[in-house]
Amino acid sequence: MVSINQATVSGNLLKVQATVENLKSSVRTLNYKFEWVDQDGMSVSSPNETWKAIRLQGRETTTISTVAISPKAVDFRLKFRE
């Protein structure tokens, strides 16, 4: 991951944007998902919390982003798997 930014949109919803980079010279498929967390550290379920796949060419950089569907989400976890 190159960078991660967050902002508040629509008044009270958390938006997250992460820039990811394929450090290899070959094509790579990256699976990721965002998980939302409330002020007590408890998970806030969301329909956009599913694994998503992106395909990155060698040395390619791209941005992934999402917006929480509930104002209860005050933090997040970004998970990756291959």
PDB file of N, CA and C in Angstrom:
ATOM      1  N   MET A   1       0.851  -1.159   0.000  1.00  0.00           N
ATOM      2  CA  MET A   1       0.000   0.000   0.000  1.00  0.00           C
ATOM      3  C   MET A   1       0.905   1.233   0.000  1.00  0.00           C
ATOM      4  N   VAL A   2       0.540   2.200  -0.824  1.00  0.00           N
ATOM      5  CA  VAL A   2       1.318   3.422  -0.946  1.00  0.00           C
ATOM      6  C   VAL A   2       0.829   4.478   0.047  1.00  0.00           C
ATOM      7  N   SER A   3      -0.490   4.688   0.086  1.00  0.00           N
ATOM      8  CA  SER A   3      -1.049   5.691   0.997  1.00  0.00           C
ATOM      9  C   SER A   3      -2.507   5.376   1.291  1.00  0.00           C
ATOM     10  N   ILE A   4      -2.999   5.996   2.359  1.00  0.00           N
ATOM     11  CA  ILE A   4      -4.406   5.841   2.703  1.00  0.00           C
ATOM     12  C   ILE A   4      -4.906   7.174   3.252  1.00  0.00           C
ATOM     13  N   ASN A   5      -6.088   7.584   2.801  1.00  0.00           N
ATOM     14  CA  ASN A   5      -6.689   8.850   3.219  1.00  0.00           C
ATOM     15  C   ASN A   5      -8.127   8.608   3.614  1.00  0.00           C
ATOM     16  N   GLN A   6      -8.622   9.458   4.491  1.00  0.00           N
ATOM     17  CA  GLN A   6     -10.033   9.372   4.848  1.00  0.00           C
ATOM     18  C   GLN A   6     -10.613  10.757   4.981  1.00  0.00           C
ATOM     19  N   ALA A   7     -11.921  10.834   4.774  1.00  0.00           N
ATOM     20  CA  ALA A   7     -12.644  12.095   4.854  1.00  0.00           C
ATOM     21  C   ALA A   7     -14.071  11.790   5.279  1.00  0.00           C
ATOM     22  N   THR A   8     -14.798  12.835   5.619  1.00  0.00           N
ATOM     23  CA  THR A   8     -16.213  12.698   5.947  1.00  0.00           C
ATOM     24  C   THR A   8     -17.017  13.267   4.785  1.00  0.00           C
ATOM     25  N   VAL A   9     -17.996  12.492   4.311  1.00  0.00           N
ATOM     26  CA  VAL A   9     -18.845  12.922   3.208  1.00  0.00           C
ATOM     27  C   VAL A   9     -20.305  12.868   3.642  1.00  0.00           C
ATOM     28  N   SER A  10     -21.144  13.540   2.927  1.00  0.00           N
ATOM     29  CA  SER A  10     -22.588  13.586   3.223  1.00  0.00           C
ATOM     30  C   SER A  10     -22.856  13.932   4.681  1.00  0.00           C
ATOM     31  N   GLY A  11     -21.993  14.736   5.257  1.00  0.00           N
ATOM     32  CA  GLY A  11     -22.193  15.194   6.623  1.00  0.00           C
ATOM     33  C   GLY A  11     -21.595  14.327   7.703  1.00  0.00           C
ATOM     34  N   ASN A  12     -21.793  12.979   7.613  1.00  0.00           N
ATOM     35  CA  ASN A  12     -21.324  12.148   8.722  1.00  0.00           C
ATOM     36  C   ASN A  12     -20.901  10.733   8.324  1.00  0.00           C
ATOM     37  N   LEU A  13     -20.618  10.494   7.056  1.00  0.00           N
ATOM     38  CA  LEU A  13     -20.201   9.163   6.622  1.00  0.00           C
ATOM     39  C   LEU A  13     -18.703   9.167   6.314  1.00  0.00           C
ATOM     40  N   LEU A  14     -18.025   8.141   6.784  1.00  0.00           N
ATOM     41  CA  LEU A  14     -16.589   8.026   6.581  1.00  0.00           C
ATOM     42  C   LEU A  14     -16.293   7.491   5.182  1.00  0.00           C
ATOM     43  N   LYS A  15     -15.408   8.178   4.471  1.00  0.00           N
ATOM     44  CA  LYS A  15     -14.947   7.731   3.157  1.00  0.00           C
ATOM     45  C   LYS A  15     -13.459   7.415   3.274  1.00  0.00           C
ATOM     46  N   VAL A  16     -13.066   6.283   2.677  1.00  0.00           N
ATOM     47  CA  VAL A  16     -11.678   5.839   2.720  1.00  0.00           C
ATOM     48  C   VAL A  16     -11.181   5.653   1.295  1.00  0.00           C
ATOM     49  N   GLN A  17      -9.965   6.111   1.056  1.00  0.00           N
ATOM     50  CA  GLN A  17      -9.323   5.935  -0.251  1.00  0.00           C
ATOM     51  C   GLN A  17      -7.900   5.434  -0.015  1.00  0.00           C
ATOM     52  N   ALA A  18      -7.560   4.315  -0.637  1.00  0.00           N
ATOM     53  CA  ALA A  18      -6.221   3.745  -0.495  1.00  0.00           C
ATOM     54  C   ALA A  18      -5.577   3.633  -1.869  1.00  0.00           C
ATOM     55  N   THR A  19      -4.311   3.961  -1.932  1.00  0.00           N
ATOM     56  CA  THR A  19      -3.541   3.795  -3.154  1.00  0.00           C
ATOM     57  C   THR A  19      -2.656   2.567  -2.968  1.00  0.00           C
ATOM     58  N   VAL A  20      -2.808   1.608  -3.877  1.00  0.00           N
ATOM     59  CA  VAL A  20      -2.044   0.366  -3.806  1.00  0.00           C
ATOM     60  C   VAL A  20      -1.169   0.233  -5.045  1.00  0.00           C
ATOM     61  N   GLU A  21      -0.062  -0.478  -4.876  1.00  0.00           N
ATOM     62  CA  GLU A  21       0.887  -0.622  -5.970  1.00  0.00           C
ATOM     63  C   GLU A  21       1.343  -2.069  -6.067  1.00  0.00           C
ATOM     64  N   ASN A  22       1.447  -2.565  -7.285  1.00  0.00           N
ATOM     65  CA  ASN A  22       2.016  -3.885  -7.549  1.00  0.00           C
ATOM     66  C   ASN A  22       3.527  -3.695  -7.671  1.00  0.00           C
ATOM     67  N   LEU A  23       4.268  -4.181  -6.702  1.00  0.00           N
ATOM     68  CA  LEU A  23       5.715  -4.011  -6.695  1.00  0.00           C
ATOM     69  C   LEU A  23       6.424  -5.008  -7.607  1.00  0.00           C
ATOM     70  N   LYS A  24       5.685  -6.009  -8.065  1.00  0.00           N
ATOM     71  CA  LYS A  24       6.271  -7.005  -8.959  1.00  0.00           C
ATOM     72  C   LYS A  24       6.213  -6.519 -10.406  1.00  0.00           C
ATOM     73  N   SER A  25       6.966  -7.160 -11.256  1.00  0.00           N
ATOM     74  CA  SER A  25       6.954  -6.775 -12.673  1.00  0.00           C
ATOM     75  C   SER A  25       5.905  -7.548 -13.465  1.00  0.00           C
ATOM     76  N   SER A  26       5.269  -8.526 -12.838  1.00  0.00           N
ATOM     77  CA  SER A  26       4.255  -9.328 -13.522  1.00  0.00           C
ATOM     78  C   SER A  26       2.849  -8.934 -13.066  1.00  0.00           C
ATOM     79  N   VAL A  27       1.849  -9.355 -13.829  1.00  0.00           N
ATOM     80  CA  VAL A  27       0.443  -9.086 -13.506  1.00  0.00           C
ATOM     81  C   VAL A  27       0.100  -9.786 -12.195  1.00  0.00           C
ATOM     82  N   ARG A  28      -0.698  -9.100 -11.379  1.00  0.00           N
ATOM     83  CA  ARG A  28      -1.081  -9.657 -10.080  1.00  0.00           C
ATOM     84  C   ARG A  28      -2.531  -9.319  -9.792  1.00  0.00           C
ATOM     85  N   THR A  29      -3.269 -10.283  -9.254  1.00  0.00           N
ATOM     86  CA  THR A  29      -4.640 -10.044  -8.816  1.00  0.00           C
ATOM     87  C   THR A  29      -4.615  -9.840  -7.311  1.00  0.00           C
ATOM     88  N   LEU A  30      -5.215  -8.742  -6.881  1.00  0.00           N
ATOM     89  CA  LEU A  30      -5.240  -8.393  -5.468  1.00  0.00           C
ATOM     90  C   LEU A  30      -6.677  -8.464  -4.978  1.00  0.00           C
ATOM     91  N   ASN A  31      -6.899  -9.217  -3.914  1.00  0.00           N
ATOM     92  CA  ASN A  31      -8.216  -9.312  -3.285  1.00  0.00           C
ATOM     93  C   ASN A  31      -8.199  -8.463  -2.019  1.00  0.00           C
ATOM     94  N   TYR A  32      -9.227  -7.642  -1.850  1.00  0.00           N
ATOM     95  CA  TYR A  32      -9.266  -6.752  -0.697  1.00  0.00           C
ATOM     96  C   TYR A  32     -10.696  -6.563  -0.218  1.00  0.00           C
ATOM     97  N   LYS A  33     -10.818  -6.126   1.026  1.00  0.00           N
ATOM     98  CA  LYS A  33     -12.121  -5.693   1.535  1.00  0.00           C
ATOM     99  C   LYS A  33     -11.912  -4.714   2.676  1.00  0.00           C
ATOM    100  N   PHE A  34     -12.863  -3.804   2.804  1.00  0.00           N
ATOM    101  CA  PHE A  34     -12.881  -2.854   3.903  1.00  0.00           C
ATOM    102  C   PHE A  34     -13.852  -3.382   4.948  1.00  0.00           C
ATOM    103  N   GLU A  35     -13.469  -3.298   6.217  1.00  0.00           N
ATOM    104  CA  GLU A  35     -14.358  -3.646   7.327  1.00  0.00           C
ATOM    105  C   GLU A  35     -14.527  -2.396   8.186  1.00  0.00           C
ATOM    106  N   TRP A  36     -15.764  -2.084   8.537  1.00  0.00           N
ATOM    107  CA  TRP A  36     -16.066  -0.878   9.313  1.00  0.00           C
ATOM    108  C   TRP A  36     -16.147  -1.205  10.793  1.00  0.00           C
ATOM    109  N   VAL A  37     -15.725  -0.243  11.629  1.00  0.00           N
ATOM    110  CA  VAL A  37     -15.666  -0.434  13.074  1.00  0.00           C
ATOM    111  C   VAL A  37     -16.314   0.774  13.757  1.00  0.00           C
ATOM    112  N   ASP A  38     -17.085   0.517  14.832  1.00  0.00           N
ATOM    113  CA  ASP A  38     -17.707   1.626  15.562  1.00  0.00           C
ATOM    114  C   ASP A  38     -16.775   2.158  16.652  1.00  0.00           C
ATOM    115  N   GLN A  39     -17.239   3.120  17.415  1.00  0.00           N
ATOM    116  CA  GLN A  39     -16.395   3.780  18.415  1.00  0.00           C
ATOM    117  C   GLN A  39     -15.932   2.845  19.531  1.00  0.00           C
ATOM    118  N   ASP A  40     -16.619   1.715  19.707  1.00  0.00           N
ATOM    119  CA  ASP A  40     -16.233   0.740  20.724  1.00  0.00           C
ATOM    120  C   ASP A  40     -15.348  -0.373  20.161  1.00  0.00           C
ATOM    121  N   GLY A  41     -14.992  -0.260  18.883  1.00  0.00           N
ATOM    122  CA  GLY A  41     -14.156  -1.284  18.253  1.00  0.00           C
ATOM    123  C   GLY A  41     -14.938  -2.480  17.741  1.00  0.00           C
ATOM    124  N   MET A  42     -16.254  -2.371  17.757  1.00  0.00           N
ATOM    125  CA  MET A  42     -17.105  -3.463  17.294  1.00  0.00           C
ATOM    126  C   MET A  42     -17.370  -3.319  15.798  1.00  0.00           C
ATOM    127  N   SER A  43     -17.524  -4.437  15.143  1.00  0.00           N
ATOM    128  CA  SER A  43     -17.771  -4.451  13.707  1.00  0.00           C
ATOM    129  C   SER A  43     -19.143  -3.858  13.383  1.00  0.00           C
ATOM    130  N   VAL A  44     -19.187  -3.049  12.320  1.00  0.00           N
ATOM    131  CA  VAL A  44     -20.434  -2.490  11.796  1.00  0.00           C
ATOM    132  C   VAL A  44     -20.659  -3.176  10.452  1.00  0.00           C
ATOM    133  N   SER A  45     -21.666  -4.042  10.388  1.00  0.00           N
ATOM    134  CA  SER A  45     -21.869  -4.791   9.143  1.00  0.00           C
ATOM    135  C   SER A  45     -22.324  -3.868   8.023  1.00  0.00           C
ATOM    136  N   SER A  46     -21.868  -4.217   6.831  1.00  0.00           N
ATOM    137  CA  SER A  46     -22.162  -3.401   5.659  1.00  0.00           C
ATOM    138  C   SER A  46     -22.182  -4.309   4.436  1.00  0.00           C
ATOM    139  N   PRO A  47     -23.114  -4.067   3.500  1.00  0.00           N
ATOM    140  CA  PRO A  47     -23.165  -4.905   2.301  1.00  0.00           C
ATOM    141  C   PRO A  47     -21.943  -4.732   1.399  1.00  0.00           C
ATOM    142  N   ASN A  48     -21.179  -3.647   1.583  1.00  0.00           N
ATOM    143  CA  ASN A  48     -19.994  -3.475   0.742  1.00  0.00           C
ATOM    144  C   ASN A  48     -18.744  -4.090   1.374  1.00  0.00           C
ATOM    145  N   GLU A  49     -18.937  -4.917   2.424  1.00  0.00           N
ATOM    146  CA  GLU A  49     -17.841  -5.604   3.084  1.00  0.00           C
ATOM    147  C   GLU A  49     -17.597  -6.969   2.456  1.00  0.00           C
ATOM    148  N   THR A  50     -17.539  -7.054   1.175  1.00  0.00           N
ATOM    149  CA  THR A  50     -17.264  -8.316   0.502  1.00  0.00           C
ATOM    150  C   THR A  50     -15.883  -8.236  -0.139  1.00  0.00           C
ATOM    151  N   TRP A  51     -15.292  -9.401  -0.384  1.00  0.00           N
ATOM    152  CA  TRP A  51     -14.000  -9.423  -1.057  1.00  0.00           C
ATOM    153  C   TRP A  51     -14.177  -8.957  -2.492  1.00  0.00           C
ATOM    154  N   LYS A  52     -13.290  -8.073  -2.902  1.00  0.00           N
ATOM    155  CA  LYS A  52     -13.283  -7.567  -4.274  1.00  0.00           C
ATOM    156  C   LYS A  52     -11.913  -7.851  -4.867  1.00  0.00           C
ATOM    157  N   ALA A  53     -11.866  -8.018  -6.168  1.00  0.00           N
ATOM    158  CA  ALA A  53     -10.597  -8.306  -6.838  1.00  0.00           C
ATOM    159  C   ALA A  53     -10.273  -7.210  -7.847  1.00  0.00           C
ATOM    160  N   ILE A  54      -9.008  -6.835  -7.863  1.00  0.00           N
ATOM    161  CA  ILE A  54      -8.522  -5.931  -8.896  1.00  0.00           C
ATOM    162  C   ILE A  54      -7.281  -6.560  -9.510  1.00  0.00           C
ATOM    163  N   ARG A  55      -7.091  -6.304 -10.769  1.00  0.00           N
ATOM    164  CA  ARG A  55      -5.948  -6.845 -11.502  1.00  0.00           C
ATOM    165  C   ARG A  55      -4.982  -5.691 -11.782  1.00  0.00           C
ATOM    166  N   LEU A  56      -3.762  -5.857 -11.338  1.00  0.00           N
ATOM    167  CA  LEU A  56      -2.755  -4.818 -11.517  1.00  0.00           C
ATOM    168  C   LEU A  56      -1.644  -5.325 -12.431  1.00  0.00           C
ATOM    169  N   GLN A  57      -1.314  -4.532 -13.418  1.00  0.00           N
ATOM    170  CA  GLN A  57      -0.167  -4.834 -14.269  1.00  0.00           C
ATOM    171  C   GLN A  57       1.108  -4.637 -13.445  1.00  0.00           C
ATOM    172  N   GLY A  58       2.209  -5.116 -13.954  1.00  0.00           N
ATOM    173  CA  GLY A  58       3.480  -4.938 -13.267  1.00  0.00           C
ATOM    174  C   GLY A  58       3.773  -3.476 -13.002  1.00  0.00           C
ATOM    175  N   ARG A  59       4.136  -3.155 -11.777  1.00  0.00           N
ATOM    176  CA  ARG A  59       4.482  -1.799 -11.335  1.00  0.00           C
ATOM    177  C   ARG A  59       3.326  -0.803 -11.421  1.00  0.00           C
ATOM    178  N   GLU A  60       2.110  -1.290 -11.609  1.00  0.00           N
ATOM    179  CA  GLU A  60       0.956  -0.388 -11.711  1.00  0.00           C
ATOM    180  C   GLU A  60       0.491   0.069 -10.326  1.00  0.00           C
ATOM    181  N   THR A  61       0.016   1.295 -10.264  1.00  0.00           N
ATOM    182  CA  THR A  61      -0.569   1.868  -9.051  1.00  0.00           C
ATOM    183  C   THR A  61      -2.022   2.210  -9.353  1.00  0.00           C
ATOM    184  N   THR A  62      -2.917   1.939  -8.390  1.00  0.00           N
ATOM    185  CA  THR A  62      -4.322   2.274  -8.563  1.00  0.00           C
ATOM    186  C   THR A  62      -4.910   2.679  -7.220  1.00  0.00           C
ATOM    187  N   THR A  63      -6.102   3.250  -7.261  1.00  0.00           N
ATOM    188  CA  THR A  63      -6.780   3.703  -6.057  1.00  0.00           C
ATOM    189  C   THR A  63      -8.054   2.893  -5.851  1.00  0.00           C
ATOM    190  N   ILE A  64      -8.274   2.463  -4.614  1.00  0.00           N
ATOM    191  CA  ILE A  64      -9.519   1.794  -4.237  1.00  0.00           C
ATOM    192  C   ILE A  64     -10.184   2.659  -3.170  1.00  0.00           C
ATOM    193  N   SER A  65     -11.499   2.687  -3.177  1.00  0.00           N
ATOM    194  CA  SER A  65     -12.185   3.524  -2.188  1.00  0.00           C
ATOM    195  C   SER A  65     -13.561   2.972  -1.871  1.00  0.00           C
ATOM    196  N   THR A  66     -14.101   3.431  -0.760  1.00  0.00           N
ATOM    197  CA  THR A  66     -15.437   3.046  -0.338  1.00  0.00           C
ATOM    198  C   THR A  66     -15.955   4.079   0.657  1.00  0.00           C
ATOM    199  N   VAL A  67     -17.267   4.058   0.875  1.00  0.00           N
ATOM    200  CA  VAL A  67     -17.912   4.950   1.834  1.00  0.00           C
ATOM    201  C   VAL A  67     -18.749   4.097   2.779  1.00  0.00           C
ATOM    202  N   ALA A  68     -18.650   4.376   4.068  1.00  0.00           N
ATOM    203  CA  ALA A  68     -19.468   3.668   5.057  1.00  0.00           C
ATOM    204  C   ALA A  68     -20.939   3.967   4.806  1.00  0.00           C
ATOM    205  N   ILE A  69     -21.793   3.006   5.098  1.00  0.00           N
ATOM    206  CA  ILE A  69     -23.230   3.241   4.906  1.00  0.00           C
ATOM    207  C   ILE A  69     -23.906   3.692   6.186  1.00  0.00           C
ATOM    208  N   SER A  70     -23.137   3.715   7.283  1.00  0.00           N
ATOM    209  CA  SER A  70     -23.705   4.126   8.571  1.00  0.00           C
ATOM    210  C   SER A  70     -22.783   5.126   9.263  1.00  0.00           C
ATOM    211  N   PRO A  71     -23.354   6.141   9.885  1.00  0.00           N
ATOM    212  CA  PRO A  71     -22.523   7.087  10.644  1.00  0.00           C
ATOM    213  C   PRO A  71     -21.915   6.453  11.895  1.00  0.00           C
ATOM    214  N   LYS A  72     -22.359   5.246  12.274  1.00  0.00           N
ATOM    215  CA  LYS A  72     -21.768   4.534  13.412  1.00  0.00           C
ATOM    216  C   LYS A  72     -20.333   4.102  13.118  1.00  0.00           C
ATOM    217  N   ALA A  73     -19.982   3.975  11.840  1.00  0.00           N
ATOM    218  CA  ALA A  73     -18.626   3.562  11.459  1.00  0.00           C
ATOM    219  C   ALA A  73     -17.679   4.741  11.624  1.00  0.00           C
ATOM    220  N   VAL A  74     -16.735   4.609  12.556  1.00  0.00           N
ATOM    221  CA  VAL A  74     -15.785   5.693  12.815  1.00  0.00           C
ATOM    222  C   VAL A  74     -14.352   5.294  12.466  1.00  0.00           C
ATOM    223  N   ASP A  75     -14.148   4.030  12.136  1.00  0.00           N
ATOM    224  CA  ASP A  75     -12.821   3.547  11.756  1.00  0.00           C
ATOM    225  C   ASP A  75     -13.007   2.366  10.809  1.00  0.00           C
ATOM    226  N   PHE A  76     -11.910   1.838  10.317  1.00  0.00           N
ATOM    227  CA  PHE A  76     -11.987   0.770   9.330  1.00  0.00           C
ATOM    228  C   PHE A  76     -10.744  -0.109   9.407  1.00  0.00           C
ATOM    229  N   ARG A  77     -10.863  -1.269   8.788  1.00  0.00           N
ATOM    230  CA  ARG A  77      -9.736  -2.164   8.561  1.00  0.00           C
ATOM    231  C   ARG A  77      -9.732  -2.461   7.065  1.00  0.00           C
ATOM    232  N   LEU A  78      -8.569  -2.426   6.472  1.00  0.00           N
ATOM    233  CA  LEU A  78      -8.422  -2.797   5.067  1.00  0.00           C
ATOM    234  C   LEU A  78      -7.643  -4.095   5.039  1.00  0.00           C
ATOM    235  N   LYS A  79      -8.272  -5.141   4.528  1.00  0.00           N
ATOM    236  CA  LYS A  79      -7.653  -6.465   4.503  1.00  0.00           C
ATOM    237  C   LYS A  79      -7.326  -6.871   3.068  1.00  0.00           C
ATOM    238  N   PHE A  80      -6.223  -7.610   2.934  1.00  0.00           N
ATOM    239  CA  PHE A  80      -5.788  -8.119   1.642  1.00  0.00           C
ATOM    240  C   PHE A  80      -5.590  -9.617   1.730  1.00  0.00           C
ATOM    241  N   ARG A  81      -5.771 -10.303   0.611  1.00  0.00           N
ATOM    242  CA  ARG A  81      -5.434 -11.724   0.512  1.00  0.00           C
ATOM    243  C   ARG A  81      -5.083 -12.031  -0.938  1.00  0.00           C
ATOM    244  N   GLU A  82      -4.352 -13.101  -1.101  1.00  0.00           N
ATOM    245  CA  GLU A  82      -3.972 -13.512  -2.468  1.00  0.00           C
ATOM    246  C   GLU A  82      -4.729 -14.753  -2.846  1.00  0.00           C
TER     247      GLU A  82
END
